[in-house]
Coordinates of N, CA and C in Angstrom, one line a residue:
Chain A
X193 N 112.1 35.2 7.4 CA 112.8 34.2 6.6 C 112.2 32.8 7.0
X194 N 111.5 32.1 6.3 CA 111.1 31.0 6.4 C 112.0 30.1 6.6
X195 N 111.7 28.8 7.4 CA 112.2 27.6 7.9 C 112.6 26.7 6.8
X196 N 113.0 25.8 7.6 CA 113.4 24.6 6.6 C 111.8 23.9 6.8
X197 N 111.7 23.6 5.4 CA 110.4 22.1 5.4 C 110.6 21.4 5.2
X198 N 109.9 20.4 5.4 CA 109.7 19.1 5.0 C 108.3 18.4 4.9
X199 N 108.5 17.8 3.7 CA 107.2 17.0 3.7 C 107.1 15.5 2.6
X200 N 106.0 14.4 3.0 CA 105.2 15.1 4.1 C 105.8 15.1 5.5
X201 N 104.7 15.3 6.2 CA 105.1 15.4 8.0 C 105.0 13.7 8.6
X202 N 104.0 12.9 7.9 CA 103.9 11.5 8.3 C 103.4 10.6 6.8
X203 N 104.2 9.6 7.2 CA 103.7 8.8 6.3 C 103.5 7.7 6.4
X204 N 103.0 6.4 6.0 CA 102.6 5.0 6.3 C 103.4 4.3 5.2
X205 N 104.1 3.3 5.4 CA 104.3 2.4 4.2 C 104.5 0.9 4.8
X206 N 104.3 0.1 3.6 CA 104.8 -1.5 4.0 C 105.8 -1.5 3.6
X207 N 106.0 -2.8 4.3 CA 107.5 -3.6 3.8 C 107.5 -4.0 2.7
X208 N 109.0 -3.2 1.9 CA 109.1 -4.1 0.8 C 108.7 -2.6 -0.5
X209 N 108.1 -1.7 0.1 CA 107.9 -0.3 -0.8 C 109.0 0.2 -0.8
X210 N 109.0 1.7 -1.5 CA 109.6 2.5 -1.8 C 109.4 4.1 -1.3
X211 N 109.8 4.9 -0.5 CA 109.4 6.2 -0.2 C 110.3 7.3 -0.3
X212 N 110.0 8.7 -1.2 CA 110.7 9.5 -1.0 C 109.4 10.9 -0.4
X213 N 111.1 11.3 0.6 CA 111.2 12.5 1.3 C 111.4 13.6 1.0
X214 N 110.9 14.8 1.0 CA 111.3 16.1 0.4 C 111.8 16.7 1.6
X215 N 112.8 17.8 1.1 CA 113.4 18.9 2.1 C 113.5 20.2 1.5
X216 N 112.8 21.6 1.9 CA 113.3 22.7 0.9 C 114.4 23.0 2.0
X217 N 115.7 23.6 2.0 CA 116.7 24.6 3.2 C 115.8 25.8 3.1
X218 N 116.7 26.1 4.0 CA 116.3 27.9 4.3 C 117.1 28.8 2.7
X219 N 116.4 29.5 2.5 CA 116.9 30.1 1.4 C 118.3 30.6 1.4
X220 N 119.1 30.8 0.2 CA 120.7 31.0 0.9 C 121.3 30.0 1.0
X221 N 120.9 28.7 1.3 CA 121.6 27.5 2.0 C 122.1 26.7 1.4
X222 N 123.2 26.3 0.7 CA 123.6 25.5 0.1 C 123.9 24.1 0.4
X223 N 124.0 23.7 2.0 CA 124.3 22.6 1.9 C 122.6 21.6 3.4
X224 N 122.2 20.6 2.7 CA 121.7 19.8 3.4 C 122.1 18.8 3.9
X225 N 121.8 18.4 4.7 CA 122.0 16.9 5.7 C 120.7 16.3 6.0
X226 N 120.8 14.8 6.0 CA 119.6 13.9 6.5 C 120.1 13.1 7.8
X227 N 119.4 13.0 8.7 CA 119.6 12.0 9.6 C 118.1 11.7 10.1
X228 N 118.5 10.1 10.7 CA 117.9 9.1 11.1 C 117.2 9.5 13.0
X229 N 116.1 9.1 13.5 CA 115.9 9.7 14.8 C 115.1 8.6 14.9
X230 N 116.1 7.1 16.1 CA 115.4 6.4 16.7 C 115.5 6.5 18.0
X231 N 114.4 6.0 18.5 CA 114.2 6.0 20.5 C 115.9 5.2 20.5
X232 N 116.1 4.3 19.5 CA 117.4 3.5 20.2 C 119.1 3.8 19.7
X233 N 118.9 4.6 18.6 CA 120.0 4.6 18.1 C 120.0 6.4 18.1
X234 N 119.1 6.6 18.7 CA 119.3 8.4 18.5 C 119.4 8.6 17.0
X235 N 120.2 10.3 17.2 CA 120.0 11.0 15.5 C 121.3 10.3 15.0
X236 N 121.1 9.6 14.1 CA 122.5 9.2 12.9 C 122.4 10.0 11.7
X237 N 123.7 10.1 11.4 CA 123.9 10.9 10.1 C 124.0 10.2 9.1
X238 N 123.0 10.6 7.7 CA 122.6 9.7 6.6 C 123.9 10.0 5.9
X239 N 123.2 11.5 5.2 CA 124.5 12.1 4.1 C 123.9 13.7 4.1
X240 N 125.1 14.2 3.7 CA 125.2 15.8 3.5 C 125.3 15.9 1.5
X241 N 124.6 17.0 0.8 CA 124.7 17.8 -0.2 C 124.4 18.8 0.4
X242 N 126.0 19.3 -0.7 CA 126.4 21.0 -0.7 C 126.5 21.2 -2.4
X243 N 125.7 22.0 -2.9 CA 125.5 22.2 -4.6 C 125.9 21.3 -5.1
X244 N 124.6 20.4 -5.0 CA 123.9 19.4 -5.6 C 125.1 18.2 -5.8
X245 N 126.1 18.0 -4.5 CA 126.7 17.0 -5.0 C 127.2 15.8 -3.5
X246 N 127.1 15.0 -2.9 CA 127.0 14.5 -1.9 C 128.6 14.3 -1.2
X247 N 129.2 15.3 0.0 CA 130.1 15.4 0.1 C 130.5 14.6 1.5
X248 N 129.9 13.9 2.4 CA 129.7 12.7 3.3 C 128.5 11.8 3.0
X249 N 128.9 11.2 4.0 CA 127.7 9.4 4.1 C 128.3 9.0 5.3
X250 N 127.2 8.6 6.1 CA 127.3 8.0 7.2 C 127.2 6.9 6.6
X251 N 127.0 5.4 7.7 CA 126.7 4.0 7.0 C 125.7 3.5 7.9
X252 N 125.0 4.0 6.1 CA 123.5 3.6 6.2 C 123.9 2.3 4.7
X253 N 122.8 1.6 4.8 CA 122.8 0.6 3.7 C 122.6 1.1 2.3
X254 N 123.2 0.7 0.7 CA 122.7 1.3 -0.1 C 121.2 1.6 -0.6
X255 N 120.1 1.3 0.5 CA 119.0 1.5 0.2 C 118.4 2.6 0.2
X256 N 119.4 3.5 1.5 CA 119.2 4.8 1.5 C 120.1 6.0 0.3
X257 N 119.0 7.0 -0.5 CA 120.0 7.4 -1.1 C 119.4 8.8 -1.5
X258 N 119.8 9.9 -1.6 CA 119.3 11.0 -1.9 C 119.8 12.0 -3.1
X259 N 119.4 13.2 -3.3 CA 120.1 14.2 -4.6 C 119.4 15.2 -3.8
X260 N 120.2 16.3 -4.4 CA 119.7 17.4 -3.9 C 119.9 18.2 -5.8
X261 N 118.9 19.2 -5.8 CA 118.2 20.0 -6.9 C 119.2 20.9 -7.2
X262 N 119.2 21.8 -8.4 CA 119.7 23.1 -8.4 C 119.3 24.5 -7.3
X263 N 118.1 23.8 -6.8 CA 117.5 25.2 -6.2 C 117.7 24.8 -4.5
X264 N 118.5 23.9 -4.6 CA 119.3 23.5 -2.6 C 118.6 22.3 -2.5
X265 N 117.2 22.2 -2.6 CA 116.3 21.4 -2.8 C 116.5 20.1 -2.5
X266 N 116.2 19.0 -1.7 CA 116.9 17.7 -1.6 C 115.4 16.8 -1.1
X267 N 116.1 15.8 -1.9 CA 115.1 13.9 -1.6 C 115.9 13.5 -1.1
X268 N 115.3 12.7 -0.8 CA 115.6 11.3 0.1 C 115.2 10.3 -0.1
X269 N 115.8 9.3 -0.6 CA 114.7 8.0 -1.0 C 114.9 6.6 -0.4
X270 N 114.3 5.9 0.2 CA 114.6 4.7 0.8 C 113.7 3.5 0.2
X271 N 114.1 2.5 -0.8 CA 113.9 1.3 -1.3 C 113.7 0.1 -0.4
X272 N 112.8 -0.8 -0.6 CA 112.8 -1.9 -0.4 C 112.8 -1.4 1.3
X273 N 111.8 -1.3 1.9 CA 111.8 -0.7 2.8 C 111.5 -2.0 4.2
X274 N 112.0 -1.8 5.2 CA 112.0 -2.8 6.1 C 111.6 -2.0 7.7
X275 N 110.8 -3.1 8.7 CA 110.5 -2.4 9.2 C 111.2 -1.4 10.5
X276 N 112.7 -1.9 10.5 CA 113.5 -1.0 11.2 C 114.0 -0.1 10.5
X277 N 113.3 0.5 9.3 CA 113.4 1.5 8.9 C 112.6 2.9 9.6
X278 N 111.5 2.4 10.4 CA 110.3 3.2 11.4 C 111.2 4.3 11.7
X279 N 111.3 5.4 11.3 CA 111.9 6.5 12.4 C 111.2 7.9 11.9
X280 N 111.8 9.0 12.3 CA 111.9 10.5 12.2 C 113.2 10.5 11.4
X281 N 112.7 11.0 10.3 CA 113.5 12.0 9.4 C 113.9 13.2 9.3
X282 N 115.3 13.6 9.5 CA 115.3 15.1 9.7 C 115.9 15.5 8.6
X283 N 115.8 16.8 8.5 CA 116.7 17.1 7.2 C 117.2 18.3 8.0
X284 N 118.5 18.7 7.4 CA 118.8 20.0 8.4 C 119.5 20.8 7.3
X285 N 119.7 22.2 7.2 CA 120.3 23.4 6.5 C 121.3 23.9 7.1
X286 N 122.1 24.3 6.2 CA 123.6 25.5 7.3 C 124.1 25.6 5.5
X287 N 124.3 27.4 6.3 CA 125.1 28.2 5.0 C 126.3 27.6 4.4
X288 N 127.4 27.5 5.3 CA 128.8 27.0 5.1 C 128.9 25.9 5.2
X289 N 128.1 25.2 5.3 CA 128.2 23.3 4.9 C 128.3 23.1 6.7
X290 N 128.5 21.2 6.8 CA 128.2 20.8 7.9 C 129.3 20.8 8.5
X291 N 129.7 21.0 9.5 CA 130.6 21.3 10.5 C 129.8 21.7 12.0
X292 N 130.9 21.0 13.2 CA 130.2 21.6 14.2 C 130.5 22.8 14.9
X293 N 131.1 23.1 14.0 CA 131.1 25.1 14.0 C 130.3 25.6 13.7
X294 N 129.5 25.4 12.5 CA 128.4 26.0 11.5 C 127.3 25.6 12.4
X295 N 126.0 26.4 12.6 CA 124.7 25.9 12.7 C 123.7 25.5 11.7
X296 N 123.3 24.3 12.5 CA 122.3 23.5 11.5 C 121.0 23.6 12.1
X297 N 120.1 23.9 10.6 CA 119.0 24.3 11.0 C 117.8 23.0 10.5
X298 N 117.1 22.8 11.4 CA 116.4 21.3 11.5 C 114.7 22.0 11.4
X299 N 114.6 20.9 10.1 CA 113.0 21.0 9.9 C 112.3 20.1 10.8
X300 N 110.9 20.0 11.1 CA 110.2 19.8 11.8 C 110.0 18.2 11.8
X301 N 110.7 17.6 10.5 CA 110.7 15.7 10.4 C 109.5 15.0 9.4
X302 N 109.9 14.1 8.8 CA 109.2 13.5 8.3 C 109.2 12.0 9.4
X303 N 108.0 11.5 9.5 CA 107.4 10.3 10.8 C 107.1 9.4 9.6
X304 N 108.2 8.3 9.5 CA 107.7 7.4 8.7 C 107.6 5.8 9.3
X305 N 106.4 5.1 9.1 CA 106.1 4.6 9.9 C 105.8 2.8 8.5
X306 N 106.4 2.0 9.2 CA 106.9 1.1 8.4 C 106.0 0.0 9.0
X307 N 104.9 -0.9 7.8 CA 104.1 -1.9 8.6 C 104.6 -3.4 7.9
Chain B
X106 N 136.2 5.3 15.8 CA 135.1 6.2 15.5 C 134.8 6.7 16.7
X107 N 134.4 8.3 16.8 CA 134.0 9.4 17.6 C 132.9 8.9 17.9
X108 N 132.9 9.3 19.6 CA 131.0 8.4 20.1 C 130.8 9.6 21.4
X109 N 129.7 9.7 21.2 CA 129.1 10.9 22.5 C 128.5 10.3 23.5
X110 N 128.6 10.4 24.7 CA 127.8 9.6 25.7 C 127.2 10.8 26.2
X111 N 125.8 10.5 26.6 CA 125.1 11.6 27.7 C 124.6 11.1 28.9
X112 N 124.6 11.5 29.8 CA 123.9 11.5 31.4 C 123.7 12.7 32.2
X113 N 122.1 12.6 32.7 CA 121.7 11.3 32.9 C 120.7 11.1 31.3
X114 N 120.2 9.5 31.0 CA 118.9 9.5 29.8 C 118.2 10.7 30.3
X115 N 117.5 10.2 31.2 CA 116.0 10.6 32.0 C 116.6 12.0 33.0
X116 N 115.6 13.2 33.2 CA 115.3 13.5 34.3 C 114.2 14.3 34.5
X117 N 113.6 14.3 35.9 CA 112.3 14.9 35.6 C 112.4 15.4 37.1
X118 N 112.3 16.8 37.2 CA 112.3 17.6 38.5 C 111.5 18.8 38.7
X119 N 111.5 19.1 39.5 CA 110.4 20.1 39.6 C 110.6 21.6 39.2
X120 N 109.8 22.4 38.9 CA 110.0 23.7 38.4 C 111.0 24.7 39.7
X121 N 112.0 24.9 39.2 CA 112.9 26.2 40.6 C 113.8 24.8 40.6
X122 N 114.5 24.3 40.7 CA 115.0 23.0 41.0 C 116.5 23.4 40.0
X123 N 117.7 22.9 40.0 CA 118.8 23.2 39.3 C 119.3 21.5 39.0
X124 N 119.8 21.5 37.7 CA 120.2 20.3 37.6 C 121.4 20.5 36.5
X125 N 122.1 19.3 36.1 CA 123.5 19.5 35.3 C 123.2 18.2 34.2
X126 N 123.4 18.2 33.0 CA 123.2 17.1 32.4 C 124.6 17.4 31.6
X127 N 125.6 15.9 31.4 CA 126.8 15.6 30.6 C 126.5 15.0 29.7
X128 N 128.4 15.6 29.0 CA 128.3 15.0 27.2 C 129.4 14.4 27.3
X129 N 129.8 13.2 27.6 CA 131.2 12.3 27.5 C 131.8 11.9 26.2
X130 N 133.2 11.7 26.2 CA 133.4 10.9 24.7 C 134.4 10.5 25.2
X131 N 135.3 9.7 24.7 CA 137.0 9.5 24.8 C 137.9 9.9 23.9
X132 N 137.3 10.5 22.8 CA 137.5 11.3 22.1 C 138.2 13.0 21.6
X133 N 138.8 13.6 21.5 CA 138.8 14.8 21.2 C 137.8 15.4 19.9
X134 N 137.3 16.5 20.6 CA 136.6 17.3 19.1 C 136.8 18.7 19.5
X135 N 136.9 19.0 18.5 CA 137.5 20.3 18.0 C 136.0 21.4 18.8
X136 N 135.0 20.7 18.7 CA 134.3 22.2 19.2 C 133.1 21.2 19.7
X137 N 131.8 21.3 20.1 CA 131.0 20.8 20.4 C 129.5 21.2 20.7
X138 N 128.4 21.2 20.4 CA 127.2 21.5 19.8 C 126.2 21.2 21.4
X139 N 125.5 22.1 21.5 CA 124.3 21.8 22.4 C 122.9 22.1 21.9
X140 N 122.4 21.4 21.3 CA 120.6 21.5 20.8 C 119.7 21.3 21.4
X141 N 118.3 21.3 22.1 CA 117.1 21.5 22.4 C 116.6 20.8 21.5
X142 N 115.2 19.6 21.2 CA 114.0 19.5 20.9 C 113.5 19.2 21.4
X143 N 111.8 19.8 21.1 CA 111.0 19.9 21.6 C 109.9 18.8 21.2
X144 N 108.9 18.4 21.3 CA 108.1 17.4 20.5 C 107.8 17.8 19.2
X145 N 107.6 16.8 18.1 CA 107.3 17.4 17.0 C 108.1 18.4 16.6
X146 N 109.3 18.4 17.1 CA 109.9 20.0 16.2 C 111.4 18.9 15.9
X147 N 112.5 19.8 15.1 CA 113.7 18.9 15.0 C 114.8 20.0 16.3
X148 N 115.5 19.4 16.0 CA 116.6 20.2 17.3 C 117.1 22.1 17.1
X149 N 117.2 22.4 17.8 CA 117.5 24.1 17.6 C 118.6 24.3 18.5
X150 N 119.5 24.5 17.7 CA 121.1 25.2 18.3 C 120.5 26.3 19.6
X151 N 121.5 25.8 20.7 CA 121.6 26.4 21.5 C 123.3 27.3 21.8
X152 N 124.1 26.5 21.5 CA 125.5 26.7 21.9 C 126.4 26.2 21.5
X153 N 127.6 27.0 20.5 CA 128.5 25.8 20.3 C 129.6 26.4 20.7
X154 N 131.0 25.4 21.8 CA 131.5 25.6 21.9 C 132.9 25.1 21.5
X155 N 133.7 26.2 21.7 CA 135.8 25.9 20.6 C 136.5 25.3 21.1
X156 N 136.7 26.3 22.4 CA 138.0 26.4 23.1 C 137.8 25.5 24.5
X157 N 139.0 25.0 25.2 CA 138.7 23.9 26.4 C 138.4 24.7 27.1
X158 N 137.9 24.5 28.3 CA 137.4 25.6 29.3 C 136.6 26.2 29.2
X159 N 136.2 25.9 27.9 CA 135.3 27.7 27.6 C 133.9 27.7 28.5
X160 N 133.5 28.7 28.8 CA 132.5 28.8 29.5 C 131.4 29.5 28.8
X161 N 129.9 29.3 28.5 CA 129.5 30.3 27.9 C 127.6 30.2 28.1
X162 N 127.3 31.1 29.0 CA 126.0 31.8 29.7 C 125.3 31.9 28.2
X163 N 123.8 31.2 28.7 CA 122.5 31.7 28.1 C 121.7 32.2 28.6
X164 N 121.2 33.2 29.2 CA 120.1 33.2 30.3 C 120.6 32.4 31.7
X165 N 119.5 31.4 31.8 CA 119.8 30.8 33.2 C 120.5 29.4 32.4
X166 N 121.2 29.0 31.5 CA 122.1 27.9 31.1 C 123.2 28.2 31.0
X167 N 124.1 27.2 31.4 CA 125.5 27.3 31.0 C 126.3 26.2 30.7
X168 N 126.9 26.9 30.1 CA 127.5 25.2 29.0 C 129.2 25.5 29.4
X169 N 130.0 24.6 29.5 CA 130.9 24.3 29.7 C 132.1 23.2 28.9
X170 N 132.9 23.5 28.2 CA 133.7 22.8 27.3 C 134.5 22.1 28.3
X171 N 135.0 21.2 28.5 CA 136.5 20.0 29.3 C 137.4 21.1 28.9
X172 N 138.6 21.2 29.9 CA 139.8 21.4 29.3 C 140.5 20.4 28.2
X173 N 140.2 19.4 28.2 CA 140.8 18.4 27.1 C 140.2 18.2 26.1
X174 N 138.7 19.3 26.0 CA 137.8 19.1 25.0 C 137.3 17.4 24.7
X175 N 136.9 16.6 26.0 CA 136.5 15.4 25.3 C 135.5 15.4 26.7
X176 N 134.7 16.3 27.0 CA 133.3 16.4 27.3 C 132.6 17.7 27.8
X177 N 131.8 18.0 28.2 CA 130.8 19.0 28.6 C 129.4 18.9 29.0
X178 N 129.6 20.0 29.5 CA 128.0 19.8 30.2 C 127.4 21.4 30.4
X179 N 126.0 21.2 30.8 CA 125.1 22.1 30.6 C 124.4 22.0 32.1
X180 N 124.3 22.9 32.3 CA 123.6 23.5 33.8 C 122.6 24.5 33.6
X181 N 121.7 23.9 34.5 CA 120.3 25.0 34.3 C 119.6 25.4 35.6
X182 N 119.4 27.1 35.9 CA 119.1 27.5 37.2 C 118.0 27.6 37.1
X183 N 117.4 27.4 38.1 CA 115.6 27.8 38.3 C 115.0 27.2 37.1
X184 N 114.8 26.1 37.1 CA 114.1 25.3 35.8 C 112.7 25.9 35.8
X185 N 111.9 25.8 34.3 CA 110.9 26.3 34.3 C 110.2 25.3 33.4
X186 N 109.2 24.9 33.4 CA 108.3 23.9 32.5 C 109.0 24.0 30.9
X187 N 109.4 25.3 30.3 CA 109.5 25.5 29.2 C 111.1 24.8 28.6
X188 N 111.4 25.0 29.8 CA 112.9 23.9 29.4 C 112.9 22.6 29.1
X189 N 111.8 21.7 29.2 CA 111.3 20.6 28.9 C 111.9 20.4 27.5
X190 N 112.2 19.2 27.3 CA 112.9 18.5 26.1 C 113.8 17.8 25.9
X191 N 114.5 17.6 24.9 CA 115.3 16.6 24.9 C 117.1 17.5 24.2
X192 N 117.7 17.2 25.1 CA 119.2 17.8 24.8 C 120.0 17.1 24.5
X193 N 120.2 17.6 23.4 CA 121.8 16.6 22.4 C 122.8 17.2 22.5
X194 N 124.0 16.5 22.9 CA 125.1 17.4 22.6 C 125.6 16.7 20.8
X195 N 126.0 17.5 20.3 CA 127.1 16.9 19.1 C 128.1 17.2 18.6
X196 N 129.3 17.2 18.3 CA 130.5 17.4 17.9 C 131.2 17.1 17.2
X197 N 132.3 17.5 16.3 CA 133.0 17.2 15.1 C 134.6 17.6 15.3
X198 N 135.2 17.5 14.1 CA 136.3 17.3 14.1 C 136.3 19.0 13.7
X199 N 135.4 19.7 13.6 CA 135.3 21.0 13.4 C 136.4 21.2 12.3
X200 N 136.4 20.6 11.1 CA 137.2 20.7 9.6 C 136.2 21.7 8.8
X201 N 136.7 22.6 8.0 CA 135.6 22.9 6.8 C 134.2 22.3 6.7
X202 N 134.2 20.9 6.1 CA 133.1 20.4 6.4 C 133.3 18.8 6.8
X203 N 132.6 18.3 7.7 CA 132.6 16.7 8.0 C 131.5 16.5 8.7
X204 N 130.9 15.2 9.0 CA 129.8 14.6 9.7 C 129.7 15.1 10.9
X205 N 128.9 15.3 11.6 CA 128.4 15.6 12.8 C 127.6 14.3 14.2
X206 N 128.1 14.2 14.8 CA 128.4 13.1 15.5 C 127.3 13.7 16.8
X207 N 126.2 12.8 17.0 CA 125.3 13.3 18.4 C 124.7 12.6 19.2
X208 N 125.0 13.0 20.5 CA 124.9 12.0 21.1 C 123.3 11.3 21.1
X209 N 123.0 10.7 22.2 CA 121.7 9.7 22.8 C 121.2 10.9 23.1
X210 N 121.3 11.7 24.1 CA 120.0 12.8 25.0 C 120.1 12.8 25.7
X211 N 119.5 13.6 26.6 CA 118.7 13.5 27.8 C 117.6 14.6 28.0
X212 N 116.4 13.2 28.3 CA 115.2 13.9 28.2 C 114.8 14.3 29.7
X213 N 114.4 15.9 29.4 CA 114.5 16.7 30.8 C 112.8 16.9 30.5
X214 N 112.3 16.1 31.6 CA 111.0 17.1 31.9 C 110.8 17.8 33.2
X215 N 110.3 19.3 33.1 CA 110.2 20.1 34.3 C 108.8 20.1 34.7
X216 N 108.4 20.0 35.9 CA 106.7 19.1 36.4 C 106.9 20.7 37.2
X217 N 105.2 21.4 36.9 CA 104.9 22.3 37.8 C 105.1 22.1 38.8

């Protein structure tokens, strides 16, 4: 059974762009989650879709904002981009939605790097 | 709002060596999450525990729930290089579905 991916794995951008993130889940998986991974603030939680509809949000600013596809499938897109935006992106999968009961299964990150 | 504390950040000990790393909160949560990553990779479920007290063996790890369920910790025998990484605990209110809450870390490196 293949992993969750993501891509790409790194990316470069300036201040002031625009970048979107892809995530496929693990097959089966209906619901995805995004979070944030800095040296300083650790993993924060962006937002969760479960069939294609966004059922939390952490607080992130409205710059951050995602959709997820008919096929689980989920973006991520961050506007106007600033440079404490620099972090690891994760995106994570679980069958039964997010809960800390359920396991979440974490792709390998997108490294986006903000100049 | 629900907040996880970990200690220690840092530790770095030698291979065969035993050490304990905590998950604090003031908080109650319904259950509580222990993950592993590694470089370059994202976190990989190790353990989640329900019940207070609960006790529950992986090999040479053991994770431990509070009786009041507002912390835990993980103990590791005979450390080996491969345990190297960074350990999060995270926890929720364990509902159907809600946000998942994780802490800071602590980054364990095991030195031959």
């Amino acid at each position: 059974k293949a992993g969750v991916t993501q891509t790409p794995r790194y990316l470069i951008k300036t201040r002031g762009q625009q970048v979107t993130l892809s995530c496929s889940p693990i097959s089966g998986h209906r619901s995805v989650s995004w979070y944030q991974q800095t040296p300083g603030q650790g993993l924060q939680f962006l937002f969760e879709y479960f069939s294609e509809t966004q059922r939390n949000k952490g607080n992130f600013p409205g710059r951050f904002s995602g959709r997820q596809f008919s096929n689980s499938r989920s973006e991520m897109n961050v506007s106007t981009l600033e440079l404490g935006d620099s972090a690891l992106y994760l995106c994570a999968s679980s069958y039964q939605g997010l809960s800390s009961y359920n396991e979440q299964f974490f792709g390998p990150g997108t490294r986006l790097t903000v100049l | 709002t629900q907040l996880l504390e970990q200690s220690p950040q840092f530790l770095s000990i030698q291979e065969g060596e035993n050490l304990t790393v905590y998950c604090n909160s003031s908080s109650v949560f319904s259950s509580l999450q222990w993950y592993r990553q590694e470089p370059g990779e994202g976190p990989v479920l190790l353990v989640t525990v329900v019940t207070g007290g609960e006790v529950k063996k992986l090999k040479r790890l053991t994770f431990q729930f509070g009786d009041a369920r507002k912390d835990s910790s993980l103990h590791i025998t005979a450390a080996q290089t491969g345990d190297t990484g960074l350990y999060l605990c995270a926890g929720g209110p364990g509902t159907s579905y809600d946000k998942v809450i994780f802490g800071p870390g602590t980054s364990l490196s095991v030195i031959p």
